[in-house]
Structure formats: C-alpha cells, structure tokens
Amino acid sequence: MSSITTQGSYPPVLQDAEKERLVQVVKDWTVAHGLTVRPPPAIAGNDTEGILATSAPVTLFPSPFPKSCFEEAKAIQTTYNELYALISQDEEFLTEMVKEVAGGDEFIANLWNVHLRVKKEGYVQNLALGLFRSDYMVHQDDASLQIKQVEFNTIASSFGGLSTQTSLLHKHLAQHEYPLLSSSSSGSAATNLDLPSNDSAAGLAAGLRAAFDAYGPSTLGHPTCVLFLTQSGERNVFDQRHLEYALSSSGPNKVPVFRLPFSDILTHTTLASTPTRQLLYTLPSNPSLVFEVAVVYLRAGYGPGDYPSQEAWEARYQIERSNAVCCPTVLTQLAGMKKVQQVLATPEESNTNSVPSALARFMPPTSEKTHRLLKTFTNIYPLDTSASGLHARSLATSPTQCQKYVMKPQREGGGNNFYRSAIPEQLAKIPEEHWNSFILMEIIEPPALANSILRNGKVEVGGVICELGVYGTCLWNQSSGEIKFNEEAGYLLRTKGDKSEEGGVAAGYGCMDSVALVRVEG
C-alpha cells in the first residue's frame, strides 16, 4: 500500500513552552500580515464599528502532501478551465441539467429564469470570466495515492488572498521558528521542508486584469472600474482585500476597485440608456463620481440567502443584462452545479468502461487531456429514476451502505451536504420526486495525517484531513468560443479535524494550511 513519507517525526511533538511561543508568533504574524478574519459574533460582542480582526484558523505546521498529486492537480487546471468554459457556452446541455434539478430546487430555477429573461432581450456582452477552483482530496487505495475531485467551484472561489499569506507564514516559521524546537536536533522533518511558492492572489488578480483590459475604455467618457459584489457583514473581508490590492497594483495603469454589498446593487448602479447597456456605478461617498463597470466579480449571490426578495433577483438581472464582464455569468454559475459534475463522471449504463458521453461532448474521448480528467473523477451517481439513479437510491436509503457516501445539493459553500447516516434521514423529509435535485458521491478516503490547528486562540491537536484547491482563471468569448486567457493561478490547502464532515473555513469547519511536498512510497 502506498503511503506519505516524511523524514523523521512530523509534525514534531511540542513541549508546553514551545507551543506557547509558536502560538504567540503565529498570532502576531497573522495579524501583521493580514492572515485574518473578522471575529464571530460570540467573540466580537458589540463591535458595531467593525474595528476588530483576529487570526484566521491556521495549522501550526504545513501538512505533508504527495508531490506527484500536487503537480498533477496544478498541471490539469487549464484543461478544467477549458472544459467549464465550453460547458458555459452550451445552453442546450445546461437546459437539460436545469430540467433535472429545478423541480426540487427553486434557487436553480430562479437563476435559470434570469438567463432566459436576458436571452429574450439579447445579451450585449460576449466576454465571460471564470475565477475557478477545483477541489481535491488524496484518495488512498491498495495500489496508490491519487487525487480525486471533490467539486469544481465556478462562483466566489474564496481564500486566494489568505492562501498566499498562509504559505508565507509557514515559510517564515520554517526559517525562523522550527529550527528552535528541541526536536530539531534529532533530525525533525520540520527543519527540511519542501514548501512550494504560492501566488494565488496575484494569479487571480491577473484574470481580473485580463478581463478589465479586454473591456477597453468607456465610450461614454467615464473612468472604468472593477466592482466586487460582497455579502453584508462579510467576515472574510481580508481575503477579498488581498485580491483587491493585488489587482489595484497590477500592470502599468491602476485599476479602480470598489466593493458593493449585493443588497445595494439597485441603489448604487444603473444601466445607461444606450443599446450597449453599460453598467454605471455611482460612488456612495462622492455621488459626483460615476464609473463605468468593466468587470463585476461576485463574491456573493451563490446561495438562496443572498436573494431574500424579488428585488435581489432584479439586481442580479440588472448585472447579467449589462455590458460588464461578469465573473461569473449565470450560465457559468450553473455550470458549477453538482449535477454537471455527476454527469461528467458517470459512464454510460451500457458500457461502464467508456468515456462518459457528457464529457465526450466537450473533450475528445481519446485525448490525453480527457484521460487525465477521468483519473480525477470519483464515483458519483444521480438520484433520479434511471438505472444508475435507482441503484444510488438503494445505497442512499440503506442504513449500512449509506455509510460510504455523501449527498450533495446544487450549492456552493460549506454546511450544505449530508453524510453517511444523515442521508436516509434527510431523504425521508423530501418528496421522492425531488430526490433528483441531489447527487450521491462516494466518500474519498485520504491517508492518515496529524497536525495542530490554532483556532480562536486555542490549539487543537490530532488527526486531520486535507483538501487541495487549485485556482484557475479563464476569459472567453461566449459567442465565438475563443479563449483569450487561460492560466493556473495558485493553490489553497484547507485542513479539518478527521472527525469533521464539512471543510469550509468561512463556514467554521476547516482552517488554512499549506503543503509540504513529500514523496510517496509503496
């Protein structure tokens, strides 16, 4: 059996005094370098002015990660970018996907309706931008360790800013702190780490910059800008700020960047009364300044909670029908449905060894690119009334078989999934005709690891599970299919306790981490 191998004991066991020093160093470094979040309400108390920040949850040591798996995940990202750009252009395919799930998912139905309304009057912007993230876990079987895709994110792919800072933190600790540990004199692996660089903030900013430049100057005489649409009371603001600052300073000419709560779209933006429908942003602090929005970057709008009223849907409609380059468009957001991931991975019932027809629709079946994508797929099933779906229903409702699976809705963000014994309990609450709104995925079994997590000033020590995300940026023309920009853009490592089901950092389950590359033996 293959296993992850490090030299010496890793992570090292800390003496109480060593742990106290390391925790203090991490707390100071994270605040000094913006590896921070707004504190949760239980800690913030009456911080009505929003002046408090606290260290983001983070590991005290970078986690071992197989070098071969890391390199493969990064190498195939541009292929994944290309695949999802193609899916976003295929309205016929997405129509079928939406039909499968919309009956039991009002949110998906409402998103699709936004697209149909804009389509009826005609889109005015052909360019589309994707800031993607493909998430993986290392799967351990009897033969090897290999990456298996957890999900593909097409909207609000977060932590690109904090991920860069986490890599820098661990490099600082490796250079200045780990050599001071008592275990370092006995050959601790913590003093000889292979820590790759990580420029995720700059990489994501480069994608936004490419879209900004492609938009060109305003024909109305306004200065152009990039608009970040955010959630009110966003705790993860500093992650977004790192990306904003990287974008503002990119290239020879500055890029004005503004943040606007999703709930304020209709208050501070309007459409020009022209056939092009330029999106105009009036600066709230100085209403005499009007900017033409070249790029809209959504860090909100990915879940039902962002649409509490019809007015919120009208706001999304205004953005979609405008001339701004949307990141993402509604079609690109829908391409990230778990249903799409499922049909890409599920082979034909008549030939389980064939390339799934959905994947072959977009990628040449015999190409090396397609073969590499297939190797990252895990077993995913529909919960419809097809032969595969009926088989999956029997697995999901079995008290014993369900222990190997996770059931997922068509949602982004942590906290939405149902694991193991919770699956039949949840299905019992849902009408059977709506079961096809979910997919059933085989749980990926990662190798055993250990680490220490600093969260809210407390250290948690024990077994952990790591999830690697690789960022990608892609700019394409929805009409012609031309890809104008396609790059891999750094990585994210999130780690959680091995007893935790969910892994979202913003949702309070996981923590920030970085990789220490190691060889695989066996």
XYZ file of C-alpha atoms in Angstrom:
522
model
C 0.000 0.000 0.000
C 1.270 3.492 -0.892
C 1.853 5.943 1.940
C 3.010 9.515 2.548
C 6.572 9.558 3.839
C 8.446 12.272 5.752
C 11.936 12.235 7.188
C 11.880 11.887 10.964
C 8.938 12.630 13.229
C 6.441 15.048 11.694
C 4.853 17.145 12.865
C 7.093 17.328 15.919
C 5.657 16.973 19.404
C 5.760 20.365 21.103
C 6.703 20.967 24.703
C 4.340 23.337 26.526
C 6.798 26.242 26.383
C 7.452 25.617 22.692
C 3.761 25.559 21.908
C 3.214 28.789 23.833
C 5.981 30.544 21.878
C 4.848 29.198 18.489
C 1.242 30.219 19.107
C 2.292 33.756 20.023
C 4.474 34.040 16.924
C 1.631 32.816 14.707
C -0.898 35.170 16.275
C 1.391 38.182 15.807
C 2.497 37.242 12.275
C -1.044 36.614 11.033
C -2.323 39.955 12.277
C 0.748 41.805 10.982
C 0.343 40.249 7.505
C -3.420 40.190 7.096
C -3.958 36.461 7.554
C -7.089 37.461 9.413
C -10.889 37.385 9.520
C -13.494 39.401 11.328
C -14.244 37.609 14.619
C -17.519 35.699 15.007
C -20.297 37.491 16.898
C -19.653 35.450 20.045
C -16.159 36.978 20.219
C -16.798 40.356 18.611
C -19.558 41.214 21.068
C -20.701 44.776 20.456
C -18.118 45.637 17.792
C -20.602 47.809 15.913
C -17.808 49.855 14.320
C -16.146 46.790 12.766
C -12.695 47.541 14.148
C -11.771 44.018 15.299
C -9.828 41.362 13.419
C -8.495 38.010 14.556
C -6.148 35.380 13.193
C -7.732 33.106 10.626
C -7.809 29.468 11.757
C -4.474 28.022 10.645
C -2.234 24.994 11.178
C 0.998 25.403 13.127
C 2.812 23.283 10.539
C 2.339 22.803 6.795
C 0.724 19.443 6.077
C 2.506 16.722 4.099
C 1.100 16.355 0.576
C 2.269 13.945 -2.147
C 4.372 15.868 -4.650
C 3.111 13.838 -7.597
C -0.528 14.543 -6.667
C 0.143 18.250 -6.172
C 1.883 18.593 -9.517
C -0.866 16.695 -11.347
C -3.606 18.866 -9.841
C -1.832 22.022 -10.959
C -0.993 20.634 -14.390
C -4.592 19.800 -15.346
C -6.148 23.059 -14.146
C -6.046 24.781 -17.534
C -7.820 21.743 -19.003
C -10.531 22.073 -16.369
C -10.765 25.802 -17.177
C -11.277 24.958 -20.831
C -13.865 22.297 -20.027
C -16.026 24.578 -17.912
C -15.751 27.429 -20.416
C -17.134 25.026 -23.026
C -19.928 23.888 -20.708
C -20.892 27.513 -20.056
C -21.311 28.050 -23.797
C -23.561 25.005 -24.277
C -27.057 26.255 -23.469
C -28.681 23.054 -24.730
C -26.665 20.947 -22.306
C -27.315 23.284 -19.380
C -31.024 23.318 -20.207
C -31.101 19.552 -19.680
C -29.166 19.831 -16.419
C -31.501 22.502 -15.067
C -34.563 20.455 -16.024
C -33.186 17.577 -13.961
C -32.971 19.559 -10.734
C -35.131 22.699 -10.970
C -38.327 20.935 -9.894
C -36.889 20.432 -6.427
C -34.579 23.433 -6.343
C -36.226 26.850 -6.560
C -32.875 28.627 -6.408
C -31.619 26.929 -9.585
C -34.950 27.621 -11.283
C -34.707 31.313 -10.420
C -31.133 31.557 -11.717
C -32.213 29.951 -14.977
C -35.070 32.424 -15.253
C -32.585 35.316 -15.048
C -30.753 33.850 -18.035
C -33.963 33.365 -20.008
C -35.043 36.973 -19.403
C -31.697 38.323 -20.645
C -31.646 35.929 -23.582
C -35.075 37.165 -24.678
C -33.885 40.780 -24.994
C -30.383 39.812 -26.116
C -27.056 39.692 -24.316
C -24.831 42.707 -25.016
C -21.558 41.316 -23.595
C -19.980 38.244 -25.169
C -16.982 38.019 -22.840
C -17.194 35.839 -19.732
C -14.681 35.453 -16.926
C -14.171 32.479 -14.651
C -12.121 32.534 -11.452
C -12.373 28.824 -10.785
C -11.186 26.426 -8.107
C -11.029 22.665 -8.480
C -11.004 20.904 -5.095
C -9.384 17.511 -4.495
C -8.570 15.055 -1.771
C -5.878 12.399 -1.927
C -7.561 9.017 -2.175
C -5.747 6.022 -0.736
C -6.476 2.567 -2.083
C -4.490 -0.666 -2.129
C -2.448 0.348 -5.144
C -1.662 4.062 -4.995
C -2.363 7.574 -3.826
C -4.171 9.736 -6.354
C -6.172 12.955 -6.426
C -9.944 12.684 -6.654
C -12.113 15.721 -7.323
C -14.445 16.820 -4.544
C -16.089 19.626 -6.514
C -15.492 22.355 -9.083
C -16.289 25.913 -7.985
C -17.424 28.465 -10.566
C -18.518 31.331 -8.288
C -16.942 33.111 -5.303
C -13.921 30.766 -5.157
C -12.546 32.110 -1.905
C -9.280 32.187 0.086
C -6.921 33.038 -2.776
C -5.711 36.002 -0.739
C -5.299 34.204 2.586
C -3.753 31.177 0.909
C -0.782 33.223 -0.301
C -0.303 34.567 3.225
C -0.538 31.080 4.748
C 2.270 29.841 2.525
C 4.379 32.824 3.569
C 3.602 32.166 7.252
C 4.778 28.572 7.077
C 7.923 29.594 5.197
C 8.639 32.142 7.934
C 8.150 29.519 10.644
C 10.329 27.007 8.778
C 13.142 29.529 8.538
C 12.960 31.167 11.960
C 10.984 29.015 14.418
C 11.075 25.292 13.625
C 14.907 25.172 13.975
C 14.490 26.341 17.581
C 12.382 23.336 18.588
C 14.022 20.720 20.785
C 13.144 18.031 18.249
C 15.182 19.780 15.534
C 18.430 18.395 16.970
C 17.192 14.847 16.405
C 16.522 15.192 12.712
C 12.991 16.547 12.725
C 11.455 16.805 9.263
C 10.235 20.291 10.221
C 13.712 21.675 9.507
C 13.906 20.289 5.955
C 10.600 21.095 4.273
C 9.823 21.394 0.570
C 7.457 24.389 0.542
C 6.336 25.482 -2.945
C 5.627 29.101 -3.748
C 2.005 30.184 -3.957
C 0.972 33.319 -5.824
C -2.776 32.709 -5.769
C -3.688 36.337 -5.015
C -1.601 37.628 -7.913
C -2.815 34.821 -10.176
C -6.498 35.551 -9.566
C -5.855 39.285 -9.928
C -4.251 38.593 -13.326
C -7.508 37.047 -14.513
C -9.494 40.085 -13.405
C -6.915 42.335 -15.040
C -7.209 40.437 -18.344
C -10.992 40.985 -18.348
C -10.581 44.663 -17.398
C -8.135 45.239 -20.239
C -10.300 43.336 -22.727
C -13.302 45.537 -21.878
C -11.446 48.612 -23.091
C -12.091 52.298 -22.452
C -15.535 53.744 -21.826
C -17.354 55.061 -24.864
C -19.323 57.336 -22.539
C -16.279 59.151 -21.191
C -16.386 57.629 -17.706
C -13.420 56.076 -15.913
C -13.730 52.276 -15.833
C -13.553 50.099 -12.725
C -13.895 46.605 -11.282
C -16.782 46.062 -8.870
C -16.631 43.410 -6.137
C -20.140 42.361 -5.080
C -19.977 41.199 -1.466
C -22.182 39.967 1.339
C -23.181 42.379 4.080
C -21.230 41.772 7.280
C -18.626 39.711 5.409
C -16.194 38.172 7.921
C -13.783 37.038 5.214
C -13.164 40.599 4.062
C -9.356 40.477 4.298
C -9.111 37.565 1.880
C -11.014 39.705 -0.628
C -8.927 42.773 0.164
C -5.669 40.965 -0.690
C -7.100 40.210 -4.129
C -8.301 43.796 -4.482
C -4.887 45.208 -3.576
C -3.117 42.828 -5.960
C -5.445 43.918 -8.762
C -5.144 47.619 -7.973
C -1.367 47.473 -8.324
C -1.225 45.180 -11.359
C 0.038 46.464 -14.689
C 1.322 49.919 -15.618
C -2.075 51.596 -15.208
C -4.055 51.458 -11.985
C -7.365 49.627 -11.805
C -10.020 51.310 -9.638
C -11.642 48.618 -7.485
C -14.772 49.114 -5.400
C -16.758 46.922 -3.026
C -20.545 46.965 -3.067
C -22.874 44.851 -0.929
C -25.071 42.659 -3.108
C -28.110 44.133 -1.365
C -27.149 47.641 -2.588
C -26.826 46.909 -6.308
C -30.001 48.721 -7.334
C -29.208 51.652 -5.042
C -25.788 52.484 -6.456
C -25.784 51.120 -10.025
C -27.824 51.964 -13.098
C -27.809 50.982 -16.760
C -27.001 53.570 -19.392
C -29.855 54.345 -21.767
C -27.911 53.008 -24.730
C -28.170 49.831 -26.813
C -24.990 48.624 -25.046
C -26.482 48.970 -21.550
C -23.266 49.996 -19.819
C -23.304 49.426 -16.053
C -22.715 52.693 -14.202
C -21.598 52.844 -10.575
C -22.106 55.999 -8.528
C -19.599 56.246 -5.715
C -21.637 56.472 -2.462
C -19.011 58.611 -0.743
C -18.925 61.096 -3.646
C -22.015 60.918 -5.876
C -20.421 63.304 -8.370
C -18.105 60.458 -9.429
C -19.580 57.927 -11.855
C -17.631 54.910 -13.064
C -18.393 52.534 -15.906
C -18.078 48.989 -14.581
C -15.832 46.879 -16.790
C -15.877 43.743 -14.611
C -18.318 42.542 -11.951
C -16.753 39.999 -9.582
C -19.361 38.178 -7.487
C -18.280 37.187 -4.004
C -21.980 36.917 -3.191
C -25.050 35.644 -4.986
C -24.108 31.963 -4.762
C -26.864 30.851 -2.383
C -30.542 31.478 -1.609
C -29.648 33.608 1.409
C -28.408 36.351 -0.913
C -31.851 36.616 -2.530
C -34.322 37.349 0.296
C -36.721 39.195 -2.015
C -37.657 39.689 -5.662
C -35.645 42.900 -5.563
C -32.459 40.858 -5.106
C -33.305 38.831 -8.213
C -33.913 42.065 -10.109
C -30.452 43.192 -9.003
C -28.884 40.029 -10.407
C -30.886 40.538 -13.600
C -29.501 44.076 -13.916
C -25.931 42.809 -13.609
C -26.496 39.976 -16.096
C -28.086 42.153 -18.791
C -25.434 44.850 -18.524
C -22.317 45.264 -20.661
C -19.981 44.475 -17.757
C -17.902 41.303 -17.987
C -19.471 39.071 -15.350
C -17.460 36.757 -13.136
C -19.407 34.570 -13.319
C -22.314 34.835 -15.727
C -25.447 32.955 -14.720
C -24.588 30.218 -17.222
C -21.097 29.826 -15.742
C -22.555 29.683 -12.242
C -24.966 26.949 -13.366
C -22.071 25.038 -14.942
C -20.848 24.559 -11.371
C -23.935 22.580 -10.353
C -23.143 19.239 -8.731
C -25.420 17.695 -11.365
C -22.945 18.744 -14.051
C -20.077 17.176 -12.116
C -22.102 13.995 -11.786
C -22.955 13.588 -15.474
C -19.376 14.335 -16.490
C -18.175 11.493 -14.269
C -20.903 8.859 -14.738
C -20.256 6.393 -17.601
C -22.957 5.047 -19.858
C -25.035 2.267 -18.313
C -24.423 0.098 -21.379
C -20.642 0.474 -21.161
C -19.196 1.353 -17.785
C -15.668 1.381 -19.257
C -16.426 4.117 -21.788
C -15.774 7.835 -21.542
C -18.996 9.416 -20.199
C -20.939 10.866 -23.114
C -21.298 14.199 -21.316
C -17.516 14.523 -21.070
C -17.080 13.385 -24.668
C -19.447 16.158 -25.705
C -16.771 18.673 -24.732
C -13.431 16.832 -24.837
C -12.030 14.378 -27.435
C -12.639 10.884 -25.951
C -9.191 9.525 -26.846
C -7.102 12.570 -25.935
C -4.523 12.637 -23.159
C -6.360 15.610 -21.616
C -9.556 13.587 -21.313
C -7.716 10.618 -19.830
C -6.155 12.832 -17.155
C -9.518 14.350 -16.281
C -11.079 10.898 -15.965
C -8.431 9.840 -13.473
C -9.551 12.616 -11.099
C -13.214 11.533 -11.084
C -14.648 9.531 -8.216
C -17.878 7.518 -8.201
C -20.835 9.910 -8.415
C -24.423 8.889 -9.016
C -27.707 10.610 -9.820
C -30.663 10.134 -7.524
C -33.185 10.039 -10.364
C -35.199 7.120 -11.759
C -32.585 5.914 -14.271
C -30.938 2.552 -13.647
C -27.936 4.317 -12.059
C -30.254 6.549 -10.057
C -32.335 3.663 -8.716
C -29.138 1.877 -7.701
C -27.963 5.048 -5.944
C -31.322 5.363 -4.169
C -30.909 1.863 -2.772
C -27.440 2.814 -1.499
C -28.631 6.112 -0.034
C -31.553 4.613 1.859
C -29.647 1.618 3.204
C -28.545 2.106 6.847
C -25.293 0.254 6.106
C -24.477 1.218 2.505
C -25.067 4.920 3.098
C -22.028 4.995 5.410
C -19.756 5.191 2.349
C -21.423 8.232 0.759
C -22.131 11.952 0.918
C -25.280 13.500 -0.576
C -24.909 16.965 -2.114
C -27.400 19.595 -3.287
C -26.676 22.117 -6.057
C -24.971 24.576 -3.686
C -21.682 26.397 -3.111
C -20.250 26.988 0.365
C -19.857 24.708 3.375
C -22.563 23.207 5.518
C -24.937 22.029 2.788
C -24.036 18.336 2.497
C -25.398 15.228 4.200
C -23.050 12.473 5.278
C -23.487 8.777 5.953
C -26.417 8.062 8.314
C -27.785 11.585 7.805
C -28.586 10.719 4.168
C -31.616 8.426 4.677
C -32.851 10.736 7.432
C -32.797 13.693 5.043
C -34.320 11.802 2.140
C -37.234 10.823 4.365
C -38.043 14.538 4.668
C -38.010 15.178 0.910
C -40.688 14.136 -1.623
C -39.255 11.402 -3.852
C -39.935 13.446 -6.984
C -37.378 15.966 -5.689
C -34.606 13.474 -4.920
C -33.090 14.087 -8.337
C -32.080 17.558 -7.074
C -29.237 15.802 -5.215
C -26.259 13.707 -6.240
C -24.631 10.852 -4.304
C -20.836 10.767 -4.111
C -18.599 8.061 -2.748
C -16.607 9.408 0.198
C -12.928 9.846 -0.632
C -10.613 8.067 1.817
C -7.477 10.152 2.466
C -4.328 8.885 4.197
C -3.982 9.471 7.931
C -2.241 12.715 8.923
C -1.792 14.727 12.113
C -1.344 18.426 12.795
C -2.080 21.233 15.265
C -4.760 23.812 14.447
C -4.853 27.270 16.022
C -8.468 28.456 16.146
C -9.725 31.390 18.221
C -6.556 31.283 20.329
C -6.908 27.574 21.191
C -4.721 24.751 19.853
C -6.407 21.571 18.624
C -4.059 18.606 18.210
C -4.944 15.376 16.437
C -5.753 13.654 13.177
C -6.558 15.848 10.185
C -7.883 15.618 6.647
C -6.589 17.934 3.909
C -8.360 19.246 0.813
C -6.359 20.819 -2.013
C -7.902 23.501 -4.208
C -6.230 24.662 -7.409
C -7.255 28.039 -8.799
C -7.689 28.783 -12.464
C -8.534 31.899 -14.452
C -10.191 31.841 -17.841
C -11.552 34.575 -20.118
C -13.518 33.533 -23.189
C -15.983 34.716 -25.789
C -19.389 33.107 -25.264
C -20.328 33.703 -28.911
C -17.215 32.653 -30.823
C -15.776 30.239 -28.243
C -12.366 31.919 -28.404
C -10.374 31.550 -25.188
C -8.462 34.765 -24.588
C -6.795 33.928 -21.270
C -6.306 30.575 -19.545
C -3.961 30.145 -16.589
C -3.447 28.059 -13.468
C -3.445 30.518 -10.563
C -2.025 29.018 -7.379
C -3.480 26.771 -4.720
C -5.358 26.522 -1.433
C -4.971 23.861 1.238
C -7.782 23.560 3.777
C -7.472 21.224 6.708
C -10.042 19.972 9.208
C -10.105 17.562 12.106
C -10.576 13.993 10.921
C -13.887 13.769 12.808
C -15.376 16.733 10.912
C -17.567 16.121 7.864
C -17.567 19.599 6.314
C -14.408 21.510 5.401
C -15.373 25.138 4.734
C -13.153 27.664 6.530
C -15.650 30.523 6.252
C -18.400 28.204 7.477
C -16.328 27.432 10.593
C -15.310 23.843 9.865
C -11.784 23.939 8.443
C -8.643 26.030 8.665
C -5.967 27.473 6.420
C -2.935 25.335 5.645
C -0.156 24.982 3.085
C 1.592 21.986 1.563
C 4.905 20.414 2.474
C 5.680 18.282 -0.566
C 6.710 14.708 0.156
C 7.420 11.566 -1.829
C 5.111 8.581 -1.949
C 6.395 5.136 -1.047
C 4.874 1.803 -1.918
